[in-house]
PDB file of C-alpha atoms in Angstrom:
ATOM      1  CA  GLY A   1      -0.425 -20.685 -24.244  1.00 55.00           C
ATOM      2  CA  ALA A   2      -2.741 -17.745 -24.586  1.00 58.00           C
ATOM      3  CA  VAL A   3      -5.210 -17.359 -21.753  1.00 81.00           C
ATOM      4  CA  VAL A   4      -8.644 -15.902 -22.249  1.00 87.00           C
ATOM      5  CA  SER A   5     -11.197 -15.390 -19.498  1.00 90.00           C
ATOM      6  CA  GLN A   6     -14.918 -14.744 -19.690  1.00 93.00           C
ATOM      7  CA  HIS A   7     -17.249 -13.359 -17.086  1.00 94.00           C
ATOM      8  CA  PRO A   8     -19.782 -14.387 -16.037  1.00 96.00           C
ATOM      9  CA  SER A   9     -19.659 -18.094 -16.735  1.00 93.00           C
ATOM     10  CA  TRP A  10     -23.368 -18.480 -16.031  1.00 95.00           C
ATOM     11  CA  VAL A  11     -26.154 -15.938 -16.082  1.00 96.00           C
ATOM     12  CA  ILE A  12     -29.894 -16.252 -15.685  1.00 97.00           C
ATOM     13  CA  CYS A  13     -31.971 -13.186 -16.395  1.00 96.00           C
ATOM     14  CA  LYS A  14     -35.530 -12.121 -16.963  1.00 96.00           C
ATOM     15  CA  SER A  15     -36.863 -11.401 -20.400  1.00 97.00           C
ATOM     16  CA  GLY A  16     -36.352  -7.770 -21.355  1.00 96.00           C
ATOM     17  CA  THR A  17     -33.221  -7.182 -19.323  1.00 96.00           C
ATOM     18  CA  SER A  18     -29.711  -6.622 -20.660  1.00 97.00           C
ATOM     19  CA  VAL A  19     -26.718  -8.804 -19.972  1.00 97.00           C
ATOM     20  CA  LYS A  20     -23.072  -7.885 -20.409  1.00 97.00           C
ATOM     21  CA  ILE A  21     -20.455 -10.538 -21.090  1.00 97.00           C
ATOM     22  CA  GLU A  22     -16.787  -9.685 -20.671  1.00 96.00           C
ATOM     23  CA  CYS A  23     -13.919 -11.350 -22.482  1.00 93.00           C
ATOM     24  CA  ARG A  24     -10.386 -10.630 -21.367  1.00 91.00           C
ATOM     25  CA  SER A  25      -7.078 -11.652 -22.859  1.00 85.00           C
ATOM     26  CA  LEU A  26      -4.830 -12.165 -19.855  1.00 83.00           C
ATOM     27  CA  ASP A  27      -1.344 -12.461 -21.260  1.00 79.00           C
ATOM     28  CA  PHE A  28      -1.441 -10.895 -24.699  1.00 77.00           C
ATOM     29  CA  GLN A  29      -2.995  -8.025 -26.599  1.00 82.00           C
ATOM     30  CA  ALA A  30      -5.949  -8.843 -28.779  1.00 82.00           C
ATOM     31  CA  THR A  31      -6.707  -6.349 -31.517  1.00 85.00           C
ATOM     32  CA  THR A  32      -9.484  -8.605 -32.727  1.00 88.00           C
ATOM     33  CA  MET A  33     -12.054 -10.687 -30.883  1.00 90.00           C
ATOM     34  CA  PHE A  34     -14.463 -13.114 -32.480  1.00 92.00           C
ATOM     35  CA  TRP A  35     -17.774 -13.775 -30.737  1.00 95.00           C
ATOM     36  CA  TYR A  36     -19.452 -17.107 -31.362  1.00 95.00           C
ATOM     37  CA  ARG A  37     -22.821 -18.437 -30.290  1.00 95.00           C
ATOM     38  CA  GLN A  38     -23.785 -22.048 -29.752  1.00 92.00           C
ATOM     39  CA  PHE A  39     -27.411 -23.036 -29.387  1.00 90.00           C
ATOM     40  CA  PRO A  40     -28.188 -26.301 -27.589  1.00 85.00           C
ATOM     41  CA  LYS A  41     -27.036 -29.347 -29.509  1.00 82.00           C
ATOM     42  CA  GLN A  42     -25.727 -27.230 -32.370  1.00 87.00           C
ATOM     43  CA  SER A  43     -22.377 -26.072 -33.630  1.00 88.00           C
ATOM     44  CA  LEU A  44     -20.720 -22.738 -33.069  1.00 91.00           C
ATOM     45  CA  MET A  45     -21.613 -19.893 -35.361  1.00 93.00           C
ATOM     46  CA  LEU A  46     -19.761 -16.620 -35.654  1.00 93.00           C
ATOM     47  CA  MET A  47     -21.879 -13.683 -34.547  1.00 95.00           C
ATOM     48  CA  ALA A  48     -19.542 -10.752 -34.908  1.00 95.00           C
ATOM     49  CA  THR A  49     -15.968  -9.588 -34.959  1.00 92.00           C
ATOM     50  CA  SER A  50     -14.830  -6.807 -32.679  1.00 90.00           C
ATOM     51  CA  ASN A  51     -11.821  -4.673 -33.471  1.00 87.00           C
ATOM     52  CA  GLU A  52     -10.076  -2.519 -30.921  1.00 85.00           C
ATOM     53  CA  GLY A  53     -10.870   1.120 -31.484  1.00 84.00           C
ATOM     54  CA  SER A  54     -13.349   0.608 -34.296  1.00 85.00           C
ATOM     55  CA  LYS A  55     -16.843  -0.648 -34.953  1.00 88.00           C
ATOM     56  CA  ALA A  56     -17.613  -4.325 -34.839  1.00 92.00           C
ATOM     57  CA  THR A  57     -18.636  -6.223 -37.936  1.00 92.00           C
ATOM     58  CA  TYR A  58     -21.664  -8.487 -37.728  1.00 95.00           C
ATOM     59  CA  GLU A  59     -22.525 -11.661 -39.566  1.00 93.00           C
ATOM     60  CA  GLN A  60     -25.634 -11.788 -41.656  1.00 93.00           C
ATOM     61  CA  GLY A  61     -28.744 -12.201 -39.582  1.00 92.00           C
ATOM     62  CA  VAL A  62     -27.223 -10.891 -36.351  1.00 94.00           C
ATOM     63  CA  GLU A  63     -28.843  -7.676 -35.117  1.00 93.00           C
ATOM     64  CA  LYS A  64     -26.162  -5.128 -34.303  1.00 92.00           C
ATOM     65  CA  ASP A  65     -28.550  -3.077 -32.170  1.00 94.00           C
ATOM     66  CA  LYS A  66     -29.380  -6.089 -30.058  1.00 95.00           C
ATOM     67  CA  PHE A  67     -25.890  -7.468 -29.607  1.00 96.00           C
ATOM     68  CA  LEU A  68     -23.711  -4.525 -28.696  1.00 95.00           C
ATOM     69  CA  ILE A  69     -20.000  -5.134 -28.915  1.00 94.00           C
ATOM     70  CA  ASN A  70     -17.355  -2.905 -27.449  1.00 91.00           C
ATOM     71  CA  HIS A  71     -13.623  -3.406 -27.791  1.00 89.00           C
ATOM     72  CA  ALA A  72     -12.272  -0.413 -25.922  1.00 82.00           C
ATOM     73  CA  SER A  73      -8.872  -1.837 -25.057  1.00 88.00           C
ATOM     74  CA  LEU A  74      -6.458  -4.467 -26.283  1.00 88.00           C
ATOM     75  CA  THR A  75      -7.331  -6.761 -23.398  1.00 89.00           C
ATOM     76  CA  LEU A  76     -11.085  -6.394 -23.085  1.00 92.00           C
ATOM     77  CA  SER A  77     -14.000  -6.970 -25.404  1.00 93.00           C
ATOM     78  CA  THR A  78     -17.614  -6.966 -24.216  1.00 95.00           C
ATOM     79  CA  LEU A  79     -20.830  -8.295 -25.670  1.00 96.00           C
ATOM     80  CA  THR A  80     -24.085  -6.889 -24.356  1.00 97.00           C
ATOM     81  CA  VAL A  81     -27.301  -8.704 -25.113  1.00 97.00           C
ATOM     82  CA  THR A  82     -29.946  -5.997 -24.923  1.00 96.00           C
ATOM     83  CA  SER A  83     -33.606  -6.672 -24.191  1.00 96.00           C
ATOM     84  CA  ALA A  84     -32.885 -10.366 -23.926  1.00 96.00           C
ATOM     85  CA  HIS A  85     -35.536 -12.871 -24.919  1.00 96.00           C
ATOM     86  CA  PRO A  86     -35.741 -16.620 -24.297  1.00 96.00           C
ATOM     87  CA  GLU A  87     -34.552 -17.305 -27.849  1.00 95.00           C
ATOM     88  CA  ASP A  88     -31.270 -15.574 -26.941  1.00 96.00           C
ATOM     89  CA  SER A  89     -30.551 -18.341 -24.475  1.00 96.00           C
ATOM     90  CA  SER A  90     -27.304 -19.789 -25.711  1.00 95.00           C
ATOM     91  CA  PHE A  91     -23.633 -20.400 -25.028  1.00 94.00           C
ATOM     92  CA  TYR A  92     -21.529 -17.397 -25.967  1.00 96.00           C
ATOM     93  CA  ILE A  93     -17.803 -17.848 -26.548  1.00 94.00           C
ATOM     94  CA  CYS A  94     -15.083 -15.380 -27.405  1.00 92.00           C
ATOM     95  CA  ASP A  95     -11.931 -16.104 -29.349  1.00 89.00           C
ATOM     96  CA  PRO A  96      -9.060 -13.700 -29.985  1.00 85.00           C
ATOM     97  CA  GLY A  97      -8.373 -15.472 -33.228  1.00 77.00           C
ATOM     98  CA  GLN A  98      -4.712 -16.011 -32.607  1.00 67.00           C
ATOM     99  CA  GLU A  99      -3.066 -18.710 -34.657  1.00 59.00           C
ATOM    100  CA  THR A 100      -3.249 -21.077 -31.710  1.00 57.00           C
ATOM    101  CA  GLN A 101      -7.003 -20.503 -31.466  1.00 63.00           C
ATOM    102  CA  TYR A 102      -7.610 -20.482 -27.732  1.00 73.00           C
ATOM    103  CA  PHE A 103     -11.203 -19.829 -26.781  1.00 83.00           C
ATOM    104  CA  GLY A 104     -12.634 -18.273 -23.703  1.00 86.00           C
ATOM    105  CA  PRO A 105     -14.398 -20.727 -21.387  1.00 89.00           C
ATOM    106  CA  GLY A 106     -17.805 -19.462 -22.500  1.00 92.00           C
ATOM    107  CA  THR A 107     -20.841 -17.838 -20.917  1.00 95.00           C
ATOM    108  CA  ARG A 108     -24.063 -19.746 -20.641  1.00 94.00           C
ATOM    109  CA  LEU A 109     -27.060 -17.413 -20.826  1.00 96.00           C
ATOM    110  CA  LEU A 110     -30.556 -18.458 -19.836  1.00 96.00           C
ATOM    111  CA  VAL A 111     -33.341 -15.969 -20.397  1.00 96.00           C
ATOM    112  CA  LEU A 112     -36.551 -16.724 -18.561  1.00 96.00           C
TER     113      LEU A 112
ATOM    114  CA  ALA B   1     -15.700 -19.058 -48.395  1.00 83.00           C
ATOM    115  CA  GLN B   2     -14.847 -22.112 -46.362  1.00 86.00           C
ATOM    116  CA  SER B   3     -17.136 -24.921 -45.253  1.00 92.00           C
ATOM    117  CA  VAL B   4     -16.696 -27.990 -43.104  1.00 95.00           C
ATOM    118  CA  THR B   5     -18.578 -31.260 -43.246  1.00 96.00           C
ATOM    119  CA  GLN B   6     -18.460 -33.736 -40.417  1.00 96.00           C
ATOM    120  CA  LEU B   7     -19.848 -36.845 -41.953  1.00 92.00           C
ATOM    121  CA  ASP B   8     -21.094 -38.517 -38.805  1.00 94.00           C
ATOM    122  CA  SER B   9     -23.310 -36.772 -36.285  1.00 94.00           C
ATOM    123  CA  GLN B  10     -22.973 -39.620 -33.786  1.00 96.00           C
ATOM    124  CA  VAL B  11     -20.344 -42.300 -33.340  1.00 98.00           C
ATOM    125  CA  PRO B  12     -20.856 -45.001 -30.697  1.00 97.00           C
ATOM    126  CA  VAL B  13     -17.901 -47.241 -29.892  1.00 97.00           C
ATOM    127  CA  PHE B  14     -16.830 -49.633 -27.199  1.00 97.00           C
ATOM    128  CA  GLU B  15     -14.082 -48.848 -24.769  1.00 97.00           C
ATOM    129  CA  GLU B  16     -10.574 -49.667 -26.028  1.00 97.00           C
ATOM    130  CA  ALA B  17     -11.760 -49.803 -29.641  1.00 98.00           C
ATOM    131  CA  PRO B  18     -10.219 -47.543 -32.284  1.00 98.00           C
ATOM    132  CA  VAL B  19     -12.202 -44.600 -33.584  1.00 98.00           C
ATOM    133  CA  GLU B  20     -12.116 -42.274 -36.575  1.00 98.00           C
ATOM    134  CA  LEU B  21     -14.126 -39.088 -36.776  1.00 98.00           C
ATOM    135  CA  ARG B  22     -14.355 -37.816 -40.299  1.00 98.00           C
ATOM    136  CA  CYS B  23     -13.998 -34.242 -41.465  1.00 98.00           C
ATOM    137  CA  ASN B  24     -13.961 -32.835 -44.969  1.00 97.00           C
ATOM    138  CA  TYR B  25     -13.549 -29.217 -45.876  1.00 96.00           C
ATOM    139  CA  SER B  26     -14.037 -26.966 -48.841  1.00 94.00           C
ATOM    140  CA  SER B  27     -12.019 -23.848 -49.525  1.00 90.00           C
ATOM    141  CA  SER B  28     -10.666 -21.884 -52.448  1.00 86.00           C
ATOM    142  CA  VAL B  29      -7.681 -20.737 -50.395  1.00 86.00           C
ATOM    143  CA  SER B  30      -5.178 -22.374 -48.109  1.00 86.00           C
ATOM    144  CA  VAL B  31      -6.522 -23.203 -44.660  1.00 88.00           C
ATOM    145  CA  TYR B  32      -5.485 -24.087 -41.190  1.00 90.00           C
ATOM    146  CA  LEU B  33      -7.352 -27.051 -39.705  1.00 93.00           C
ATOM    147  CA  PHE B  34      -8.389 -27.708 -36.131  1.00 93.00           C
ATOM    148  CA  TRP B  35     -10.102 -30.270 -33.967  1.00 95.00           C
ATOM    149  CA  TYR B  36     -11.770 -29.256 -30.732  1.00 94.00           C
ATOM    150  CA  VAL B  37     -13.420 -31.272 -28.003  1.00 94.00           C
ATOM    151  CA  GLN B  38     -16.333 -30.083 -25.919  1.00 91.00           C
ATOM    152  CA  TYR B  39     -17.341 -31.954 -22.793  1.00 90.00           C
ATOM    153  CA  PRO B  40     -20.919 -31.514 -21.536  1.00 85.00           C
ATOM    154  CA  ASN B  41     -21.639 -28.009 -20.320  1.00 80.00           C
ATOM    155  CA  GLN B  42     -18.077 -26.891 -20.919  1.00 85.00           C
ATOM    156  CA  GLY B  43     -16.168 -24.738 -23.379  1.00 85.00           C
ATOM    157  CA  LEU B  44     -13.978 -25.790 -26.260  1.00 88.00           C
ATOM    158  CA  GLN B  45     -10.601 -27.386 -25.803  1.00 89.00           C
ATOM    159  CA  LEU B  46      -8.109 -27.522 -28.645  1.00 89.00           C
ATOM    160  CA  LEU B  47      -7.141 -31.120 -29.432  1.00 94.00           C
ATOM    161  CA  LEU B  48      -4.770 -30.484 -32.283  1.00 93.00           C
ATOM    162  CA  LYS B  49      -4.163 -28.276 -35.274  1.00 91.00           C
ATOM    163  CA  TYR B  50      -2.561 -28.406 -38.690  1.00 92.00           C
ATOM    164  CA  LEU B  51      -0.815 -25.225 -39.765  1.00 87.00           C
ATOM    165  CA  SER B  52       1.924 -26.516 -42.059  1.00 86.00           C
ATOM    166  CA  GLY B  53       4.615 -29.187 -42.294  1.00 88.00           C
ATOM    167  CA  SER B  54       3.991 -32.830 -41.521  1.00 90.00           C
ATOM    168  CA  THR B  55       0.528 -33.924 -42.526  1.00 92.00           C
ATOM    169  CA  LEU B  56       0.227 -36.218 -39.506  1.00 96.00           C
ATOM    170  CA  VAL B  57      -0.544 -34.152 -36.469  1.00 96.00           C
ATOM    171  CA  LYS B  58      -0.466 -35.470 -32.934  1.00 96.00           C
ATOM    172  CA  GLY B  59      -2.577 -33.867 -30.275  1.00 94.00           C
ATOM    173  CA  ILE B  60      -3.538 -34.265 -26.654  1.00 93.00           C
ATOM    174  CA  ASN B  61      -5.215 -37.283 -25.077  1.00 93.00           C
ATOM    175  CA  GLY B  62      -3.738 -39.679 -27.635  1.00 96.00           C
ATOM    176  CA  PHE B  63      -5.564 -38.214 -30.624  1.00 97.00           C
ATOM    177  CA  GLU B  64      -4.015 -37.642 -34.021  1.00 97.00           C
ATOM    178  CA  ALA B  65      -5.245 -36.392 -37.378  1.00 98.00           C
ATOM    179  CA  GLU B  66      -3.976 -36.537 -40.907  1.00 96.00           C
ATOM    180  CA  PHE B  67      -4.275 -33.713 -43.376  1.00 95.00           C
ATOM    181  CA  ASN B  68      -4.991 -34.971 -46.876  1.00 95.00           C
ATOM    182  CA  LYS B  69      -4.964 -32.121 -49.323  1.00 92.00           C
ATOM    183  CA  SER B  70      -6.040 -34.123 -52.368  1.00 93.00           C
ATOM    184  CA  GLN B  71      -9.070 -35.457 -50.523  1.00 95.00           C
ATOM    185  CA  THR B  72      -9.612 -32.232 -48.571  1.00 95.00           C
ATOM    186  CA  SER B  73      -9.919 -34.245 -45.410  1.00 96.00           C
ATOM    187  CA  PHE B  74      -8.676 -33.984 -41.851  1.00 97.00           C
ATOM    188  CA  HIS B  75      -9.911 -37.108 -40.080  1.00 98.00           C
ATOM    189  CA  LEU B  76      -9.374 -37.519 -36.350  1.00 98.00           C
ATOM    190  CA  ARG B  77      -8.235 -40.870 -34.977  1.00 98.00           C
ATOM    191  CA  LYS B  78      -7.487 -42.571 -31.710  1.00 98.00           C
ATOM    192  CA  PRO B  79      -6.269 -46.189 -31.524  1.00 97.00           C
ATOM    193  CA  SER B  80      -7.960 -47.012 -28.230  1.00 97.00           C
ATOM    194  CA  VAL B  81     -10.684 -44.887 -26.662  1.00 98.00           C
ATOM    195  CA  HIS B  82     -11.643 -44.474 -23.037  1.00 97.00           C
ATOM    196  CA  ILE B  83     -14.973 -43.772 -21.397  1.00 97.00           C
ATOM    197  CA  SER B  84     -13.647 -40.297 -20.645  1.00 96.00           C
ATOM    198  CA  ASP B  85     -13.403 -39.539 -24.382  1.00 97.00           C
ATOM    199  CA  THR B  86     -17.180 -39.306 -24.542  1.00 97.00           C
ATOM    200  CA  ALA B  87     -17.787 -35.763 -25.781  1.00 96.00           C
ATOM    201  CA  GLU B  88     -18.673 -33.649 -28.788  1.00 95.00           C
ATOM    202  CA  TYR B  89     -15.893 -33.133 -31.325  1.00 97.00           C
ATOM    203  CA  PHE B  90     -15.757 -30.212 -33.728  1.00 95.00           C
ATOM    204  CA  CYS B  91     -13.640 -29.840 -36.828  1.00 96.00           C
ATOM    205  CA  ALA B  92     -12.898 -26.268 -37.915  1.00 93.00           C
ATOM    206  CA  VAL B  93     -10.967 -24.336 -40.547  1.00 92.00           C
ATOM    207  CA  SER B  94      -9.616 -20.846 -40.914  1.00 87.00           C
ATOM    208  CA  ARG B  95      -7.872 -19.066 -43.720  1.00 83.00           C
ATOM    209  CA  THR B  96      -4.101 -18.915 -43.549  1.00 74.00           C
ATOM    210  CA  GLN B  97      -3.845 -15.179 -44.025  1.00 63.00           C
ATOM    211  CA  GLY B  98      -1.795 -13.334 -41.477  1.00 59.00           C
ATOM    212  CA  GLY B  99      -3.406 -11.915 -38.380  1.00 62.00           C
ATOM    213  CA  SER B 100      -6.598 -13.011 -36.745  1.00 71.00           C
ATOM    214  CA  GLU B 101      -8.956 -15.179 -38.710  1.00 79.00           C
ATOM    215  CA  LYS B 102     -12.393 -16.480 -37.839  1.00 85.00           C
ATOM    216  CA  LEU B 103     -13.152 -20.171 -37.594  1.00 89.00           C
ATOM    217  CA  VAL B 104     -15.758 -22.042 -39.573  1.00 91.00           C
ATOM    218  CA  PHE B 105     -17.017 -25.078 -37.697  1.00 93.00           C
ATOM    219  CA  GLY B 106     -18.525 -28.352 -38.704  1.00 95.00           C
ATOM    220  CA  LYS B 107     -21.742 -29.431 -37.040  1.00 93.00           C
ATOM    221  CA  GLY B 108     -19.982 -31.699 -34.622  1.00 95.00           C
ATOM    222  CA  THR B 109     -19.722 -35.415 -33.966  1.00 97.00           C
ATOM    223  CA  LYS B 110     -20.929 -36.832 -30.711  1.00 96.00           C
ATOM    224  CA  LEU B 111     -18.618 -39.630 -29.631  1.00 97.00           C
ATOM    225  CA  THR B 112     -20.064 -42.032 -27.099  1.00 97.00           C
ATOM    226  CA  VAL B 113     -17.747 -44.609 -25.591  1.00 97.00           C
ATOM    227  CA  ASN B 114     -19.564 -47.526 -24.042  1.00 96.00           C
ATOM    228  CA  PRO B 115     -18.128 -50.010 -21.512  1.00 95.00           C
TER     229      PRO B 115
END
């Protein structure tokens, strides 16, 4: 099946710093990447959709200037959390949205 | 728009007992249906999915689910659970349009299997 990797798997950072999360599709080309966020003890919510070669689309309530998404190639999409705050602490998961719906393993972000 | 309702937030059962985790969905268009499992501090693992064809879908770890279009349900079942099945289970839907589609998740059901 489709393999998706995420890096890093864990990150702890200070408030005010920026964190970049990479999502790679290892054995297929992903023209689209969905980015989900899961707060502790909650379900997953879609944050944004990245499209290779074009601007990402953001869900209502998600700040596009804070969560920068880049999808520069068919195998790599990145999410950068800028000026991170403790309330951004969450589990971030990417999904190429293929019919088989394989997710990346997730990145757990803790902002101190 | 699609929505998913998982009727039980927590389900405690004893080991070797049967279990059913309920999921209902709402959609004005055809959907694909999924069940995922999430173990503590881990990512999502696909248990099974319904895309088309037989309404009874068998997945990994002995789980199965039945798509019921008239009742808009996709309940997950296992005839005999193990301690290792303790986890959070998420039901999700996506539209059946071609190409990549986002998932809409239910709020999850925490299954706890007790000895």
